[in-house]
Short mmCIF file of C-alpha atoms and ligand atoms in Angstrom, two decimals:
data_model
loop_
_atom_site.label_atom_id
_atom_site.label_comp_id
_atom_site.label_asym_id
_atom_site.label_seq_id
_atom_site.Cartn_x
_atom_site.Cartn_y
_atom_site.Cartn_z
CA UNK A 23 0.12 -0.12 0.05
CA UNK A 24 2.83 2.40 0.65
CA UNK A 25 4.87 2.04 -2.20
CA UNK A 26 1.59 2.45 -4.44
CA UNK A 27 1.48 5.62 -3.08
CA UNK A 28 5.02 6.86 -2.71
CA UNK A 29 4.37 5.33 -7.20
CA UNK A 30 1.70 7.40 -7.62
CA UNK A 31 3.38 10.96 -6.20
CA UNK A 32 6.08 10.12 -7.77
CA UNK A 33 4.27 10.26 -11.07
CA UNK A 34 2.97 13.01 -9.87
CA UNK A 35 6.86 14.75 -10.09
CA UNK A 36 7.49 13.56 -12.33
CA UNK A 37 3.86 14.85 -15.07
CA UNK A 38 5.24 18.28 -13.01
CA UNK A 39 8.21 18.05 -14.26
CA UNK A 40 7.64 17.68 -18.07
CA UNK A 41 4.66 20.10 -17.71
CA UNK A 42 7.40 22.45 -16.78
CA UNK A 43 9.37 21.97 -19.72
CA UNK A 44 7.13 21.06 -22.29
CA UNK A 45 7.18 25.05 -23.55
CA UNK A 46 10.43 25.15 -24.06
CA UNK A 47 10.44 22.03 -26.29
CA UNK A 48 7.14 21.69 -28.74
CA UNK A 49 7.90 23.18 -31.71
CA UNK A 50 4.84 26.07 -31.32
CA UNK A 51 8.00 27.69 -29.85
CA UNK A 52 8.40 31.21 -30.60
CA UNK A 53 12.00 32.26 -29.19
CA UNK A 54 13.48 34.85 -32.10
CA UNK A 55 16.89 32.24 -31.70
CA UNK A 56 14.63 29.25 -33.87
CA UNK A 57 12.44 31.50 -36.17
CA UNK A 58 15.38 33.79 -37.14
CA UNK A 59 18.99 33.47 -36.69
CA UNK A 60 19.86 36.51 -38.56
CA UNK A 61 18.06 38.26 -35.92
CA UNK A 62 20.37 36.91 -33.58
CA UNK A 63 23.20 37.44 -35.68
CA UNK A 64 22.38 40.77 -35.66
CA UNK A 65 22.16 41.45 -31.80
CA UNK A 66 24.42 39.62 -29.79
CA UNK A 67 27.57 38.66 -32.13
CA UNK A 68 29.01 35.22 -32.29
CA UNK A 69 32.86 36.30 -30.51
CA UNK A 70 35.69 36.50 -33.35
CA UNK A 71 32.87 36.24 -36.57
CA UNK A 72 33.15 38.35 -38.88
CA UNK A 73 30.23 40.76 -39.68
CA UNK A 74 30.83 44.28 -41.39
CA UNK A 75 30.84 46.49 -38.74
CA UNK A 76 33.92 44.69 -37.09
CA UNK A 77 36.67 46.58 -38.80
CA UNK A 78 39.49 44.63 -36.52
CA UNK A 79 38.42 41.15 -38.80
CA UNK A 80 39.57 43.41 -42.23
CA UNK A 81 42.85 42.19 -41.88
CA UNK A 82 41.96 38.55 -42.31
CA UNK A 83 39.86 38.42 -45.25
CA UNK A 84 42.38 40.59 -46.73
CA UNK A 85 44.64 38.10 -49.22
CA UNK A 86 48.44 38.32 -48.55
CA UNK A 87 50.65 41.00 -50.24
CA UNK A 88 53.59 42.91 -50.43
CA UNK A 89 55.18 44.86 -52.82
CA UNK A 90 57.86 43.51 -55.10
CA UNK A 91 57.52 40.26 -53.25
CA UNK A 92 60.38 37.72 -55.07
CA UNK A 93 60.24 34.49 -55.66
CA UNK A 94 62.04 31.95 -52.67
CA UNK A 95 65.78 31.67 -53.96
CA UNK A 96 65.51 28.53 -51.52
CA UNK A 97 63.94 25.36 -51.84
CA UNK A 98 64.10 23.80 -48.09
CA UNK A 99 62.03 25.32 -45.35
CA UNK A 100 63.78 24.75 -41.80
CA UNK A 101 67.04 23.64 -42.16
CA UNK A 102 69.98 24.74 -39.70
CA UNK A 103 70.91 28.87 -39.74
CA UNK A 104 74.45 29.41 -38.93
CA UNK A 105 75.58 31.81 -36.60
CA UNK A 106 77.88 33.82 -34.65
CA UNK A 107 80.36 33.62 -31.50
CA UNK A 108 80.74 37.32 -30.16
CA UNK A 109 82.13 36.43 -26.41
CA UNK A 110 80.75 33.15 -26.03
CA UNK A 111 77.25 33.78 -27.44
CA UNK A 112 75.73 32.85 -29.98
CA UNK A 113 74.69 35.03 -32.56
CA UNK A 114 71.31 34.61 -34.96
CA UNK A 115 70.33 36.57 -37.64
CA UNK A 116 67.17 36.51 -38.92
CA UNK A 117 64.78 38.84 -41.74
CA UNK A 118 61.34 38.99 -41.86
CA UNK A 119 60.26 39.62 -45.97
CA UNK A 120 57.44 38.53 -48.43
CA UNK A 121 58.43 35.87 -51.15
CA UNK A 122 56.76 33.59 -53.15
CA UNK A 123 57.04 30.29 -52.20
CA UNK A 124 56.51 26.93 -53.77
CA UNK A 125 54.58 24.75 -52.10
CA UNK A 126 53.92 21.96 -54.98
CA UNK A 127 54.49 21.93 -58.72
CA UNK A 128 51.97 25.21 -60.01
CA UNK A 129 51.93 25.32 -56.45
CA UNK A 130 52.96 28.77 -55.33
CA UNK A 131 51.98 31.09 -52.12
CA UNK A 132 52.80 34.43 -51.17
CA UNK A 133 54.48 33.79 -47.90
CA UNK A 134 55.29 36.13 -44.95
CA UNK A 135 59.03 34.28 -43.96
CA UNK A 136 62.30 34.20 -42.10
CA UNK A 137 65.17 34.59 -44.26
CA UNK A 138 63.09 33.67 -46.83
CA UNK A 139 62.05 29.84 -46.28
CA UNK A 140 58.76 28.46 -44.89
CA UNK A 141 59.04 27.80 -42.18
CA UNK A 142 62.08 30.10 -41.28
CA UNK A 143 65.29 29.13 -40.04
CA UNK A 144 65.84 26.20 -37.64
CA UNK A 145 68.24 27.81 -34.20
CA UNK A 146 69.58 24.74 -32.52
CA UNK A 147 71.54 25.40 -29.75
CA UNK A 148 73.16 23.06 -26.85
CA UNK A 149 70.99 24.36 -23.82
CA UNK A 150 72.75 26.76 -21.19
CA UNK A 151 74.20 28.76 -23.82
CA UNK A 152 73.43 32.83 -24.84
CA UNK A 153 71.42 32.76 -27.60
CA UNK A 154 71.16 36.53 -29.84
CA UNK A 155 68.41 36.99 -32.17
CA UNK A 156 69.12 40.23 -34.48
CA UNK A 157 65.38 40.43 -36.36
CA UNK A 158 64.97 43.22 -38.98
CA UNK A 159 62.07 43.92 -40.25
CA UNK A 160 61.59 43.47 -44.10
CA UNK A 161 58.12 43.24 -44.22
CA UNK A 162 55.08 46.23 -44.78
CA UNK A 163 53.46 45.12 -41.49
CA UNK A 164 54.81 45.51 -37.72
CA UNK A 165 55.51 42.15 -36.72
CA UNK A 166 57.32 40.60 -32.76
CA UNK A 167 58.54 37.18 -32.13
CA UNK A 168 57.55 34.70 -29.78
CA UNK A 169 59.82 31.91 -28.22
CA UNK A 170 57.31 29.50 -27.94
CA UNK A 171 57.74 27.21 -25.31
CA UNK A 172 61.33 28.25 -24.28
CA UNK A 173 62.49 29.83 -20.50
CA UNK A 174 62.89 33.62 -21.67
CA UNK A 175 62.58 36.50 -19.24
CA UNK A 176 59.40 38.06 -19.79
CA UNK A 177 61.23 41.83 -21.76
CA UNK A 178 62.13 38.72 -24.60
CA UNK A 179 58.94 36.63 -24.43
CA UNK A 180 57.54 38.91 -27.89
CA UNK A 181 53.99 40.20 -26.64
CA UNK A 182 53.24 43.45 -28.60
CA UNK A 183 52.18 45.60 -26.58
CA UNK A 184 52.79 43.48 -22.96
CA UNK A 185 56.48 43.00 -23.34
CA UNK A 186 57.63 46.23 -25.92
CA UNK A 187 56.64 47.60 -29.28
CA UNK A 188 55.95 45.52 -32.27
CA UNK A 189 58.73 46.02 -34.22
CA UNK A 190 57.73 48.19 -37.31
CA UNK A 191 58.73 47.84 -40.92
CA UNK A 192 62.47 49.13 -41.51
CA UNK A 193 63.42 48.45 -37.37
CA UNK A 194 65.52 46.08 -36.29
CA UNK A 195 65.31 44.43 -32.41
CA UNK A 196 67.39 42.01 -30.78
CA UNK A 197 65.97 39.21 -28.32
CA UNK A 198 68.90 37.96 -25.84
CA UNK A 199 68.00 34.68 -23.70
CA UNK A 200 70.06 32.08 -22.42
CA UNK A 201 67.86 28.37 -24.12
CA UNK A 202 66.83 26.85 -21.56
CA UNK A 203 65.45 24.37 -21.22
CA UNK A 204 66.48 21.40 -23.82
CA UNK A 205 63.20 20.34 -25.90
CA UNK A 206 61.90 20.64 -29.16
CA UNK A 207 60.42 24.09 -29.46
CA UNK A 208 59.82 26.85 -32.00
CA UNK A 209 59.09 30.46 -33.25
CA UNK A 210 56.62 32.56 -34.87
CA UNK A 211 55.56 36.24 -34.61
CA UNK A 212 53.04 37.49 -31.79
CA UNK A 213 51.90 40.38 -34.10
CA UNK A 214 48.38 39.36 -35.25
CA UNK A 215 48.81 35.56 -35.44
CA UNK A 216 46.35 34.41 -36.61
CA UNK A 217 47.75 36.41 -39.80
CA UNK A 218 51.63 35.98 -39.50
CA UNK A 219 51.76 32.81 -38.31
CA UNK A 220 49.47 31.84 -40.94
CA UNK A 221 50.91 33.64 -44.20
CA UNK A 222 54.26 30.80 -42.69
CA UNK A 223 56.24 33.28 -39.78
CA UNK A 224 57.17 30.12 -38.34
CA UNK A 225 59.95 28.39 -37.50
CA UNK A 226 61.38 24.81 -35.54
CA UNK A 227 64.02 25.55 -32.15
CA UNK A 228 65.43 22.74 -31.17
CA UNK A 229 67.60 23.01 -27.48
CA UNK A 230 70.24 19.39 -27.59
CA UNK A 231 70.57 18.89 -23.94
CA UNK A 232 73.92 19.13 -22.41
CA UNK A 233 74.33 15.67 -21.45
CA UNK A 234 74.44 13.59 -24.89
CA UNK A 235 71.19 11.19 -25.25
CA UNK A 236 71.42 7.20 -23.97
CA UNK A 237 70.65 6.65 -26.72
CA UNK A 238 69.98 9.33 -29.48
CA UNK A 239 68.12 9.07 -32.34
CA UNK A 240 69.98 7.59 -36.26
CA UNK A 241 67.13 10.27 -38.26
CA UNK A 242 66.09 13.06 -36.40
CA UNK A 243 63.54 15.27 -38.04
CA UNK A 244 61.18 18.45 -37.00
CA UNK A 245 57.58 18.32 -39.01
CA UNK A 246 55.62 21.36 -38.83
CA UNK A 247 51.86 21.02 -39.91
CA UNK A 248 50.13 24.27 -41.06
CA UNK A 249 47.86 25.16 -43.68
CA UNK A 250 46.90 27.68 -46.44
CA UNK A 251 43.81 29.12 -47.92
CA UNK A 252 44.59 29.81 -51.86
CA UNK A 253 41.86 31.18 -54.12
CA UNK A 254 41.93 32.74 -57.59
CA UNK A 255 45.79 33.22 -57.20
CA UNK A 256 45.93 35.10 -54.37
CA UNK A 257 46.61 33.55 -50.97
CA UNK A 258 44.72 34.18 -47.82
CA UNK A 259 45.38 32.87 -43.83
CA UNK A 260 42.78 30.29 -43.03
CA UNK A 261 40.61 30.75 -40.71
CA UNK A 262 38.17 28.04 -39.25
CA UNK A 263 36.05 30.48 -37.51
CA UNK A 264 35.39 33.15 -40.68
CA UNK A 265 34.64 30.92 -43.44
CA UNK A 266 38.21 31.39 -44.73
CA UNK A 267 38.60 27.39 -44.84
CA UNK A 268 41.92 26.56 -45.91
CA UNK A 269 42.47 24.21 -49.13
CA UNK A 270 46.40 23.15 -48.79
CA UNK A 271 47.70 21.62 -46.16
CA UNK A 272 52.21 21.15 -45.42
CA UNK A 273 54.29 20.05 -43.58
CA UNK A 274 57.48 21.79 -44.02
CA UNK A 275 56.10 24.45 -46.07
CA UNK A 276 55.08 21.66 -48.93
CA UNK A 277 52.07 19.49 -49.96
CA UNK A 278 52.48 15.79 -50.80
CA UNK A 279 53.75 14.46 -53.42
CA UNK A 280 56.62 17.63 -52.73
CA UNK A 281 56.87 16.65 -49.11
CA UNK A 282 59.97 15.31 -48.14
CA UNK A 283 60.52 11.12 -48.69
CA UNK A 284 62.99 10.30 -45.41
CA UNK A 285 64.82 7.64 -46.35
CA UNK A 286 66.15 5.37 -43.50
CA UNK A 287 68.29 2.15 -42.74
CA UNK A 288 65.72 -1.04 -41.02
CA UNK A 289 67.10 -1.08 -37.79
CA UNK A 290 67.49 2.25 -37.44
CA UNK A 291 65.86 4.77 -34.56
CA UNK A 292 63.92 6.98 -35.77
CA UNK A 293 63.18 10.32 -34.02
CA UNK A 294 59.83 12.74 -35.67
CA UNK A 295 59.82 16.27 -33.77
CA UNK A 296 55.60 16.50 -34.06
CA UNK A 297 55.32 20.43 -33.79
CA UNK A 298 51.23 21.93 -35.48
CA UNK A 299 51.49 26.21 -35.73
CA UNK A 300 48.58 25.96 -38.53
CA UNK A 301 44.70 26.81 -37.15
CA UNK A 302 43.70 23.16 -37.61
CA UNK A 303 44.80 19.18 -35.04
CA UNK A 304 46.09 16.98 -36.85
CA UNK A 305 45.87 13.21 -35.70
CA UNK A 306 49.25 11.72 -37.46
CA UNK A 307 49.42 8.58 -37.72
CA UNK A 308 52.16 5.96 -39.25
CA UNK A 309 51.65 2.82 -41.29
CA UNK A 310 53.59 -0.23 -41.01
CA UNK A 311 55.46 -0.24 -37.05
CA UNK A 312 53.98 1.56 -33.70
CA UNK A 313 55.83 4.76 -32.27
CA UNK A 314 55.94 6.06 -28.24
CA UNK A 315 55.71 9.59 -27.36
CA UNK A 316 59.04 10.18 -25.87
CA UNK A 317 58.67 14.51 -25.36
CA UNK A 318 55.57 15.85 -25.75
CA UNK A 319 55.87 20.00 -25.66
CA UNK A 320 59.68 19.50 -25.91
CA UNK A 321 60.04 17.83 -21.86
CA UNK A 322 60.56 14.50 -21.76
CA UNK A 323 58.03 11.61 -21.23
CA UNK A 324 59.52 8.93 -18.68
CA UNK A 325 60.14 5.84 -19.98
CA UNK A 326 57.04 3.74 -17.55
CA UNK A 327 55.05 6.78 -18.89
CA UNK A 328 55.70 7.06 -22.44
CA UNK A 329 52.19 5.74 -24.64
CA UNK A 330 52.30 3.36 -27.47
CA UNK A 331 50.32 4.63 -30.92
CA UNK A 332 49.50 5.00 -34.26
CA UNK A 333 48.16 7.58 -34.55
CA UNK A 334 49.00 11.04 -32.54
CA UNK A 335 46.24 14.15 -32.51
CA UNK A 336 48.73 16.82 -32.48
CA UNK A 337 47.01 20.31 -31.49
CA UNK A 338 47.44 23.95 -32.84
CA UNK A 339 50.93 24.97 -30.43
CA UNK A 340 51.64 21.55 -29.42
CA UNK A 341 54.95 19.73 -30.02
CA UNK A 342 54.93 15.53 -30.44
CA UNK A 343 57.92 13.93 -30.29
CA UNK A 344 57.75 10.44 -31.55
CA UNK A 345 60.38 7.60 -31.96
CA UNK A 346 60.16 4.06 -33.84
CA UNK A 347 62.81 1.47 -34.45
CA UNK A 348 62.38 0.84 -38.44
CA UNK A 349 61.75 -2.84 -38.45
CA UNK A 350 59.73 -3.14 -41.92
CA UNK A 351 61.16 -2.51 -44.77
CA UNK A 352 58.96 -0.81 -47.50
CA UNK A 353 57.60 2.87 -47.73
CA UNK A 354 55.82 3.60 -45.07
CA UNK A 355 53.46 6.72 -45.38
CA UNK A 356 52.57 9.21 -42.10
CA UNK A 357 49.86 10.90 -43.12
CA UNK A 358 47.01 13.64 -41.51
CA UNK A 359 44.09 10.95 -40.54
CA UNK A 360 41.45 13.89 -40.91
CA UNK A 361 41.23 12.87 -44.57
CA UNK A 362 39.97 15.73 -45.89
CA UNK A 363 43.83 17.29 -45.51
CA UNK A 364 45.36 14.76 -47.22
CA UNK A 365 44.15 16.73 -51.18
CA UNK A 366 45.43 19.70 -52.38
CA UNK A 367 41.94 21.85 -53.85
CA UNK A 368 40.50 18.68 -52.69
CA UNK A 369 42.26 16.25 -55.01
CA UNK A 370 44.21 13.14 -53.06
CA UNK A 371 46.23 11.94 -52.22
CA UNK A 372 47.90 15.55 -51.33
CA UNK A 373 48.40 17.69 -48.49
CA UNK A 374 49.60 16.23 -45.01
CA UNK A 375 51.00 13.33 -45.81
CA UNK A 376 54.69 11.58 -46.53
CA UNK A 377 56.61 8.69 -47.32
CA UNK A 378 59.03 7.24 -44.88
CA UNK A 379 61.41 4.82 -46.83
CA UNK A 380 62.82 1.66 -45.17
CA UNK A 381 65.52 0.33 -46.44
CA UNK A 382 67.59 -2.73 -46.12
CU1 CU B 18 44.43 17.74 -40.26
#
């Protein structure tokens, strides 16, 4: 009898709850959100959305341009940058400039670059080195450099309007700091980063440990992942929130089949330092052999915590060092598993793919 009363009471409560919820779920609901999306958009703009009355967004829509953009004189980005020694300080020189950068046979983008390549040249030093980087800005726009993940003094952090004034066109700025800790890092523009980074202002910054590694890899490659939009011969920064979808996807500034083929010997320990610098996440999948994640964002993963995987999602700003022993000969593909990212202007194969060629 008592159970029956509880059941009746419960049903009444349930009926009350359902009646209270009903107006929000009936098709007769007249809330403007359901009836008129355009009004809703006018009244409450989505943060970061592009509207005609959002002048701050205008730069996103414009093609990447600069006066007198010359064809690139180098063909490969991310190559080690030479330095000079000044009283024990390693001095590097960077010039920001626009070039015509081929990403593929017959496809050339207008790129903002460090020293004329995409990615810019690799700065590779040893933990504890004093480094000085002299940056000359030859772009038509101001810029700054952020040393992503490197533990620099605040004044060297490269945030315009916070830690420094922007480097104006024609100006030079000098960064100086002690390189630490060891690991896979990068440098990139921090001025209108949504445009300038997408346009090519990014490069690897590798800090080797002071003590030599117990089991160093035979092959050690940096792979920087990005995207770009090309329409009607004009280059645009890809803007995922602004309807500016990318149609080309690059590894070290090249789209497959122009990406590098990495040739290794059977038995070699291979380290790939994956860096996502665009505005999209890329789940990178290796055929044939699993790998271990040996470092995340530059920091070593203790051996007991190293996951064994064959696909690793690299989100914008992240770095993963992965290692595998090339146990099987053949052409093994490494590619993004968002399969639209393995196309060139919607044609497969392309984009974020490369071959690892394991030979005897
Ligand atoms: Cu992808």
